[in-house]
Every structure is written in C-alpha cells, then in structure tokens.
Amino acid sequence: MFVGNNLDCVAKFRERQESGNAHGDEPKVMPTWQRLYRLLDRAGLDYRRCFFTNAYVGLAVTESNEGDPKVPPGTPFDLWCARFLTAQIEEMQPKAIVTLGGVARRALGRWLNVPSWARTKAPPLGSVPVAAAVGAALVHPSGQTRNYHRATYEGLVGLEAEARLLCEVTTR
C-alpha cells in the first residue's frame, strides 16, 4: 500500500477526468507517476500488485498543488481521513505500507501511532512496524529532483536507496 498526500488541484483533476486517464494522457503521464513507476521497476515490484491511495482524499486544492496541504491535526476532516485510511488498511491487509512524502508520513505517524513518522524532520530511510505490516517512509516522487540526496540507505543514495528499502520491506 502506497500512501501519498493528496492528488492534485481541481483544474488538473478535471483535465485528467476529461481525458479518461487518471495518470494523464499517454505521452504526458504525470511526473509523479513516471517517477513512481521507475522506482517500482527498480525495486522489481509490479505496480498492478500495489494499492495506491492518499492520506487526504477529497481535498480540493483550488489553484495549484505547489506545497503541502494544510490540514490541522484533530479537525473533523483530519479525523475522517484517519478513519477512512484505517478502513482501507483493514480491508486491504497490506504486507507493507509505504508513505510518499512528509505530509503522508506525518499524518500516518499520528493516525497509526508511529512516533518516528509523526515528527516534522524526516527520519532516515528504514523500516518500522506499522499496523500489522512493515512500513517505509520515502521521498514523494514530486520532490525527488530536489530532495533525493537526503534519501540514503545501506550506503546507497536516492533511487537506489529507496529501491533497496522497498525490496526489503516487501520481502518480509
């Protein structure tokens, strides 16, 4: 189970909805999905065996999706999203839960009681127990170009580090 923060702004969502392709038109697949597919390929994971969701579903960002959604902890929307994600986890019974980016990592850290994920500063790459599964917190694919130098694991950096970690958490 891969958990991002939220999907997009309303205008971009409507463009994709009209095209009939959630990932963008074939020649212009969303960069986030391009990078995520590249990571899954490198880790030897078939995307068709993965479940993709977001921490904040139904969040309507009206202008652009530059920056993180501002959802104060404990608000009715935050609590609803926590219950919805928990229901998804119970239904899907994932072997691994992987957060993509800080917003998702912090939200799941609060909701699933994973203190190392709940803090503001990103923990080093590694696996942690999460809700009857194993978890990993990765850089959000949209931030790979500027933040990948921070993703280190077993002497590897960036894509190679995250791919190794994904291999590890999915084979447990």
Backbone as JSON, one array per atom type, in Angstrom:
{
  "sequence": "MFVGNNLDCVAKFRERQESGNAHGDEPKVMPTWQRLYRLLDRAGLDYRRCFFTNAYVGLAVTESNEGDPKVPPGTPFDLWCARFLTAQIEEMQPKAIVTLGGVARRALGRWLNVPSWARTKAPPLGSVPVAAAVGAALVHPSGQTRNYHRATYEGLVGLEAEARLLCEVTTR",
  "N": [[0.84, -1.17, 0.0], [0.73, 2.07, -1.01], [0.93, 5.36, 0.15], [0.18, 8.56, -0.6], [0.06, 12.19, -0.33], [-2.12, 14.1, -1.24], [-4.13, 14.3, -4.22], [-4.22, 16.36, -6.42], [-4.67, 19.66, -7.85], [-7.93, 21.08, -8.43], [-8.4, 21.92, -11.12], [-6.44, 20.51, -12.65], [-7.19, 17.9, -12.02], [-9.71, 17.8, -13.24], [-8.95, 18.06, -15.92], [-7.61, 15.6, -16.32], [-9.73, 13.88, -15.78], [-11.49, 14.45, -17.88], [-9.94, 13.53, -19.98], [-10.03, 10.88, -19.51], [-8.01, 9.42, -18.4], [-6.47, 8.68, -15.54], [-3.81, 9.04, -14.86], [-2.86, 10.95, -16.51], [-2.55, 11.93, -19.97], [-1.28, 9.52, -22.32], [1.22, 10.33, -23.71], [1.95, 12.28, -21.91], [2.27, 11.44, -19.16], [1.73, 11.95, -15.73], [4.41, 13.49, -13.96], [4.86, 12.59, -11.31], [3.81, 9.96, -11.34], [5.42, 8.85, -13.34], [7.94, 8.86, -12.1], [7.38, 7.3, -9.85], [6.69, 4.83, -11.03], [9.18, 4.24, -12.17], [10.71, 3.86, -9.85], [9.37, 1.63, -8.74], [9.85, -0.25, -10.77], [12.66, -0.44, -10.57], [12.83, -1.56, -8.07], [11.78, -3.99, -8.59], [9.04, -4.44, -8.4], [5.69, -5.09, -9.27], [3.46, -2.8, -10.4], [0.78, -3.36, -10.63], [0.2, -4.99, -8.57], [0.11, -3.44, -6.41], [-1.44, -1.17, -4.1], [-2.68, 2.02, -4.32], [-3.14, 5.03, -2.61], [-4.29, 8.0, -0.89], [-3.42, 10.12, 1.88], [-5.01, 12.32, 2.46], [-8.0, 12.44, 1.16], [-10.24, 13.72, -1.26], [-9.59, 16.33, -0.89], [-9.84, 19.51, -1.93], [-7.84, 21.4, -3.7], [-7.65, 24.55, -4.83], [-6.17, 26.26, -6.57], [-3.19, 25.68, -7.33], [-1.12, 22.8, -6.83], [1.19, 23.3, -5.53], [3.26, 22.92, -2.9], [2.45, 21.78, 0.46], [-0.65, 20.31, 1.57], [-2.65, 22.04, 3.91], [-3.79, 20.8, 6.62], [-5.07, 20.96, 9.63], [-4.15, 18.99, 12.46], [-6.46, 16.84, 14.12], [-8.8, 18.09, 13.33], [-12.2, 17.88, 12.07], [-12.07, 16.95, 9.35], [-9.47, 15.89, 9.17], [-9.69, 13.8, 11.05], [-11.71, 12.27, 9.85], [-10.36, 11.44, 7.52], [-8.37, 9.9, 8.72], [-9.91, 7.79, 9.77], [-10.92, 6.77, 7.37], [-8.6, 5.93, 6.01], [-7.69, 4.0, 7.82], [-9.77, 2.16, 7.58], [-9.3, 1.37, 4.92], [-6.82, 0.1, 5.23], [-7.56, -2.01, 6.93], [-9.29, -3.39, 5.22], [-7.68, -3.99, 2.94], [-5.46, -5.29, 4.0], [-2.54, -4.89, 3.87], [0.85, -5.97, 3.19], [2.92, -4.31, 3.4], [3.26, -0.84, 4.17], [3.79, 2.1, 2.6], [4.84, 5.35, 2.81], [4.63, 8.3, 0.87], [6.36, 11.02, 0.86], [6.48, 13.86, 3.15], [4.01, 14.91, 4.2], [2.14, 12.76, 4.1], [3.61, 10.91, 5.6], [3.79, 12.16, 8.17], [1.04, 12.39, 8.81], [0.19, 9.67, 8.85], [1.89, 8.82, 10.83], [0.8, 10.07, 13.09], [-1.83, 9.02, 13.0], [-1.54, 6.22, 13.03], [0.03, 5.75, 15.16], [2.94, 5.89, 15.02], [5.63, 7.02, 16.19], [8.19, 7.87, 15.14], [7.58, 8.59, 12.57], [5.78, 10.65, 12.9], [7.06, 12.97, 13.56], [8.36, 16.21, 12.58], [10.85, 16.53, 11.18], [12.3, 14.49, 8.74], [12.7, 11.01, 9.23], [15.61, 8.84, 9.03], [15.95, 6.71, 6.13], [14.42, 3.58, 6.45], [12.9, 0.65, 7.87], [9.83, 0.25, 9.67], [7.58, -1.04, 12.2], [4.19, -1.05, 11.3], [0.87, -0.9, 11.89], [0.2, -3.85, 11.84], [1.76, -4.47, 9.69], [4.73, -3.87, 7.73], [6.53, -0.87, 7.44], [7.62, 1.88, 5.35], [9.06, 5.05, 4.87], [9.2, 7.2, 2.27], [10.74, 9.59, -0.02], [8.6, 11.93, -1.55], [7.56, 11.3, -4.88], [7.31, 13.64, -6.44], [9.12, 15.32, -5.3], [11.61, 14.3, -5.78], [13.61, 15.37, -7.42], [14.68, 17.5, -6.02], [15.11, 16.63, -3.39], [16.27, 14.12, -3.24], [18.91, 13.6, -2.58], [18.94, 13.36, 0.12], [17.87, 10.93, 0.74], [19.09, 8.16, 1.94], [20.39, 4.88, 2.27], [21.79, 1.99, 3.52], [24.33, 2.69, 2.44], [23.63, 3.54, -0.05], [22.14, 5.98, -2.31], [19.31, 8.07, -2.99], [17.31, 7.01, -5.69], [18.33, 4.36, -5.85], [18.69, 3.77, -3.12], [16.05, 3.93, -2.12], [14.82, 1.97, -3.67], [16.16, -0.35, -2.79], [15.31, -0.4, -0.11], [12.53, -0.73, -0.52], [12.53, -3.28, -1.68], [13.38, -4.75, 0.52], [11.32, -4.3, 2.49], [9.11, -5.41, 1.24], [9.66, -8.07, 1.0], [9.55, -9.18, 3.44]],
  "CA": [[0.0, 0.0, 0.0], [1.46, 3.34, -1.1], [0.08, 6.45, 0.6], [0.66, 9.91, -0.89], [-0.64, 13.19, 0.48], [-3.39, 14.35, -1.9], [-3.84, 14.09, -5.63], [-3.91, 17.45, -7.34], [-5.61, 20.75, -7.8], [-9.19, 20.78, -9.09], [-8.28, 22.1, -12.58], [-5.67, 19.38, -13.22], [-8.03, 16.71, -11.88], [-10.75, 17.84, -14.28], [-8.29, 17.77, -17.2], [-7.4, 14.16, -16.4], [-11.04, 13.24, -15.81], [-12.0, 14.6, -19.25], [-9.14, 12.7, -20.89], [-10.31, 9.48, -19.21], [-6.8, 8.76, -17.93], [-6.14, 9.22, -14.22], [-2.38, 9.34, -14.75], [-2.52, 11.9, -17.58], [-2.52, 11.33, -21.3], [-0.14, 8.63, -22.53], [2.52, 10.98, -23.93], [2.24, 13.21, -20.82], [1.95, 10.84, -17.86], [2.14, 12.85, -14.64], [5.78, 13.21, -13.49], [4.83, 11.79, -10.08], [3.63, 8.55, -11.7], [6.62, 8.42, -14.07], [9.0, 8.6, -11.11], [6.97, 6.18, -9.01], [6.85, 3.61, -11.83], [10.62, 3.98, -12.29], [11.12, 3.31, -8.57], [8.82, 0.27, -8.64], [10.62, -1.09, -11.69], [13.99, -0.65, -10.0], [12.68, -2.46, -6.92], [11.25, -5.26, -9.05], [7.65, -4.56, -7.97], [4.67, -4.91, -10.29], [2.52, -1.79, -9.92], [-0.57, -3.93, -10.61], [0.02, -5.7, -7.28], [0.18, -2.41, -5.38], [-2.63, -0.36, -3.87], [-2.27, 3.42, -4.19], [-4.17, 5.87, -2.02], [-3.77, 9.25, -0.33], [-3.8, 10.4, 3.25], [-6.12, 13.28, 2.41], [-8.81, 12.21, -0.03], [-11.3, 14.69, -1.39], [-9.09, 17.66, -0.57], [-9.92, 20.33, -3.13], [-6.88, 22.5, -3.79], [-8.3, 25.27, -5.92], [-5.26, 26.88, -7.53], [-2.18, 24.71, -7.77], [-0.74, 21.89, -5.77], [2.55, 23.61, -5.08], [3.29, 22.96, -1.45], [1.7, 20.75, 1.16], [-1.98, 20.7, 2.04], [-2.65, 22.47, 5.31], [-4.91, 20.19, 7.33], [-4.69, 20.91, 11.05], [-4.45, 17.73, 13.15], [-7.59, 16.82, 15.03], [-10.0, 18.7, 12.76], [-13.11, 16.83, 11.58], [-11.59, 16.38, 8.1], [-8.31, 15.07, 9.51], [-10.17, 12.59, 11.72], [-12.41, 11.46, 8.85], [-9.33, 10.83, 6.68], [-7.74, 8.85, 9.53], [-10.83, 6.63, 9.81], [-11.02, 6.21, 6.02], [-7.36, 5.19, 5.73], [-7.7, 2.82, 8.68], [-10.69, 1.19, 6.94], [-8.61, 0.83, 3.75], [-5.8, -0.82, 5.73], [-8.25, -3.21, 7.41], [-9.84, -4.11, 4.07], [-6.63, -4.44, 2.02], [-4.49, -6.13, 4.72], [-1.25, -4.81, 3.15], [2.05, -6.52, 3.81], [3.78, -3.14, 3.64], [2.67, 0.48, 3.98], [4.87, 2.99, 2.2], [4.39, 6.73, 2.65], [5.33, 9.09, -0.15], [6.46, 12.42, 1.26], [6.34, 14.24, 4.55], [2.62, 15.09, 4.64], [1.59, 11.43, 4.35], [4.37, 10.3, 6.7], [3.38, 12.75, 9.44], [-0.36, 12.04, 9.08], [0.14, 8.27, 9.26], [2.57, 8.73, 12.12], [-0.19, 10.4, 14.13], [-3.01, 8.16, 12.95], [-1.22, 4.81, 13.3], [0.91, 5.74, 16.32], [4.33, 5.61, 14.66], [6.27, 8.28, 16.61], [9.29, 8.32, 14.28], [6.99, 9.19, 11.36], [4.96, 11.8, 13.25], [7.86, 14.19, 13.76], [8.49, 17.1, 11.42], [12.05, 16.18, 10.43], [12.2, 13.14, 8.18], [13.62, 10.02, 9.8], [16.41, 8.2, 7.99], [15.26, 5.59, 5.49], [14.46, 2.33, 7.19], [11.57, 0.08, 8.01], [9.25, 0.31, 11.01], [6.3, -1.75, 12.26], [3.04, -0.17, 11.08], [-0.46, -1.52, 11.77], [0.27, -5.26, 11.41], [2.53, -4.54, 8.45], [6.01, -3.19, 7.87], [6.37, 0.39, 6.73], [8.77, 2.64, 4.91], [8.75, 6.43, 4.52], [10.04, 7.6, 1.13], [10.59, 10.93, -0.57], [7.49, 11.97, -2.51], [8.12, 11.34, -6.23], [7.39, 15.01, -6.99], [10.25, 16.0, -4.68], [12.85, 13.57, -5.99], [14.66, 16.17, -8.06], [15.32, 18.41, -5.06], [15.35, 16.05, -2.06], [16.75, 12.74, -3.29], [20.22, 13.46, -1.96], [18.72, 13.06, 1.55], [17.42, 9.54, 0.87], [20.24, 7.26, 1.97], [20.1, 3.6, 2.92], [22.84, 0.99, 3.3], [25.38, 3.23, 1.59], [23.07, 3.95, -1.35], [21.51, 7.29, -2.29], [18.24, 8.35, -3.94], [16.53, 5.92, -6.28], [18.89, 3.06, -5.46], [18.42, 3.58, -1.69], [14.64, 3.64, -1.92], [14.53, 0.67, -4.3], [16.65, -1.39, -1.87], [14.4, -0.43, 1.03], [11.28, -1.34, -0.96], [12.78, -4.73, -1.81], [13.45, -5.29, 1.88], [10.04, -4.31, 3.2], [8.12, -6.23, 0.55], [10.01, -9.48, 1.08], [9.4, -9.63, 4.84]],
  "C": [[0.89, 1.24, 0.0], [0.51, 4.47, -0.76], [0.77, 7.78, 0.31], [-0.08, 10.9, -0.02], [-2.04, 13.49, -0.08], [-3.1, 14.36, -3.39], [-3.4, 15.34, -6.36], [-4.85, 18.61, -7.09], [-6.84, 20.39, -8.65], [-9.06, 20.88, -10.61], [-7.55, 20.94, -13.23], [-6.47, 18.08, -13.13], [-9.08, 16.67, -12.99], [-10.16, 17.56, -15.66], [-8.11, 16.27, -17.37], [-8.72, 13.41, -16.49], [-11.62, 13.3, -17.23], [-11.23, 13.72, -20.23], [-9.43, 11.21, -20.67], [-9.11, 8.72, -18.69], [-6.35, 9.41, -16.62], [-4.68, 9.63, -14.07], [-1.94, 10.38, -15.77], [-2.51, 11.18, -18.91], [-1.22, 10.57, -21.51], [1.18, 9.36, -22.78], [2.92, 11.91, -22.77], [1.8, 12.62, -19.48], [2.49, 11.77, -16.78], [3.55, 12.49, -14.17], [5.81, 12.37, -12.22], [4.71, 10.32, -10.41], [4.82, 8.03, -12.48], [7.7, 8.02, -13.08], [8.65, 7.41, -10.22], [7.11, 4.86, -9.76], [8.32, 3.25, -11.99], [11.15, 3.34, -11.0], [10.62, 1.87, -8.41], [9.56, -0.69, -9.55], [11.98, -1.44, -11.11], [13.94, -1.62, -8.83], [12.13, -3.82, -7.31], [9.81, -5.51, -8.62], [6.71, -4.28, -9.14], [3.62, -3.94, -9.76], [1.09, -2.34, -9.85], [-0.85, -4.71, -9.33], [0.05, -4.72, -6.11], [-1.16, -1.68, -5.27], [-2.14, 1.05, -3.59], [-3.43, 4.23, -3.61], [-3.5, 7.14, -1.51], [-4.22, 9.41, 1.11], [-5.03, 11.3, 3.27], [-6.86, 13.1, 1.1], [-9.93, 13.24, -0.06], [-10.88, 16.1, -1.06], [-9.06, 18.48, -1.85], [-8.95, 21.51, -3.03], [-7.3, 23.29, -5.01], [-7.34, 25.86, -6.94], [-4.24, 25.88, -8.07], [-1.82, 23.84, -6.58], [0.71, 22.09, -5.36], [2.52, 23.74, -3.57], [2.39, 21.91, -0.85], [0.31, 21.23, 1.53], [-1.91, 21.05, 3.52], [-3.92, 21.94, 5.97], [-4.5, 20.09, 8.8], [-5.07, 19.57, 11.69], [-5.66, 17.88, 14.07], [-8.85, 17.49, 14.51], [-10.92, 17.58, 12.26], [-12.62, 16.18, 10.29], [-10.39, 15.46, 8.34], [-8.75, 13.75, 10.13], [-10.92, 11.68, 10.76], [-11.4, 10.74, 7.97], [-8.62, 9.7, 7.43], [-8.62, 7.61, 9.56], [-10.9, 5.96, 8.44], [-9.77, 5.4, 5.68], [-7.29, 3.92, 6.57], [-8.62, 1.74, 8.09], [-10.04, 0.56, 5.7], [-7.56, -0.21, 4.18], [-6.45, -2.13, 6.2], [-8.78, -4.04, 6.25], [-8.74, -4.73, 3.21], [-5.62, -5.39, 2.68], [-3.11, -6.09, 4.04], [-0.12, -5.45, 3.94], [3.02, -5.39, 4.17], [2.97, -1.88, 3.39], [3.82, 1.43, 3.74], [4.3, 4.39, 2.04], [5.26, 7.42, 1.62], [5.29, 10.55, 0.28], [6.11, 12.67, 2.72], [4.91, 14.38, 5.04], [2.0, 13.74, 4.99], [2.3, 10.77, 5.54], [3.92, 10.84, 8.05], [1.95, 12.38, 9.81], [-0.45, 10.59, 9.56], [0.85, 8.06, 10.59], [1.63, 9.03, 13.27], [-1.29, 9.36, 14.17], [-2.72, 6.72, 13.36], [-0.23, 4.65, 14.46], [2.31, 5.22, 15.99], [5.12, 6.89, 14.95], [7.37, 8.77, 15.68], [8.76, 8.95, 12.99], [6.27, 10.49, 11.68], [5.78, 13.09, 13.36], [8.05, 14.94, 12.44], [9.7, 16.73, 10.56], [11.96, 14.73, 9.98], [13.18, 12.2, 8.87], [14.49, 9.46, 8.68], [15.62, 7.05, 7.37], [15.46, 4.33, 6.31], [13.05, 1.82, 7.33], [11.13, 0.15, 9.47], [7.98, -0.54, 11.02], [5.15, -0.75, 12.15], [1.8, -1.03, 10.95], [-0.41, -2.93, 11.2], [0.99, -5.44, 10.08], [3.91, -3.95, 8.75], [5.89, -1.93, 7.02], [7.7, 1.01, 6.35], [8.3, 4.04, 4.52], [9.74, 6.87, 3.45], [9.84, 9.07, 0.8], [9.42, 10.9, -1.55], [8.09, 12.06, -3.92], [8.22, 12.75, -6.83], [8.57, 15.77, -6.42], [11.59, 15.33, -4.93], [13.95, 14.44, -6.58], [15.36, 17.08, -7.07], [15.69, 17.77, -3.73], [16.0, 14.68, -2.08], [18.12, 12.55, -2.67], [20.11, 13.11, -0.47], [18.33, 11.6, 1.78], [18.63, 8.62, 0.79], [19.86, 6.0, 2.74], [21.18, 2.61, 2.52], [23.9, 1.46, 2.31], [24.91, 3.67, 0.22], [22.36, 5.29, -1.18], [20.38, 7.33, -3.32], [17.48, 7.12, -4.39], [17.03, 4.55, -5.83], [18.61, 2.76, -3.99], [16.96, 3.2, -1.47], [14.24, 2.3, -2.53], [14.98, -0.47, -3.39], [15.72, -1.53, -0.68], [13.07, -1.08, 0.64], [11.42, -2.85, -1.13], [12.75, -5.39, -0.44], [12.09, -5.4, 2.53], [9.0, -5.19, 2.52], [8.46, -7.71, 0.57], [9.9, -10.02, 2.5], [8.1, -10.35, 5.03]]
}
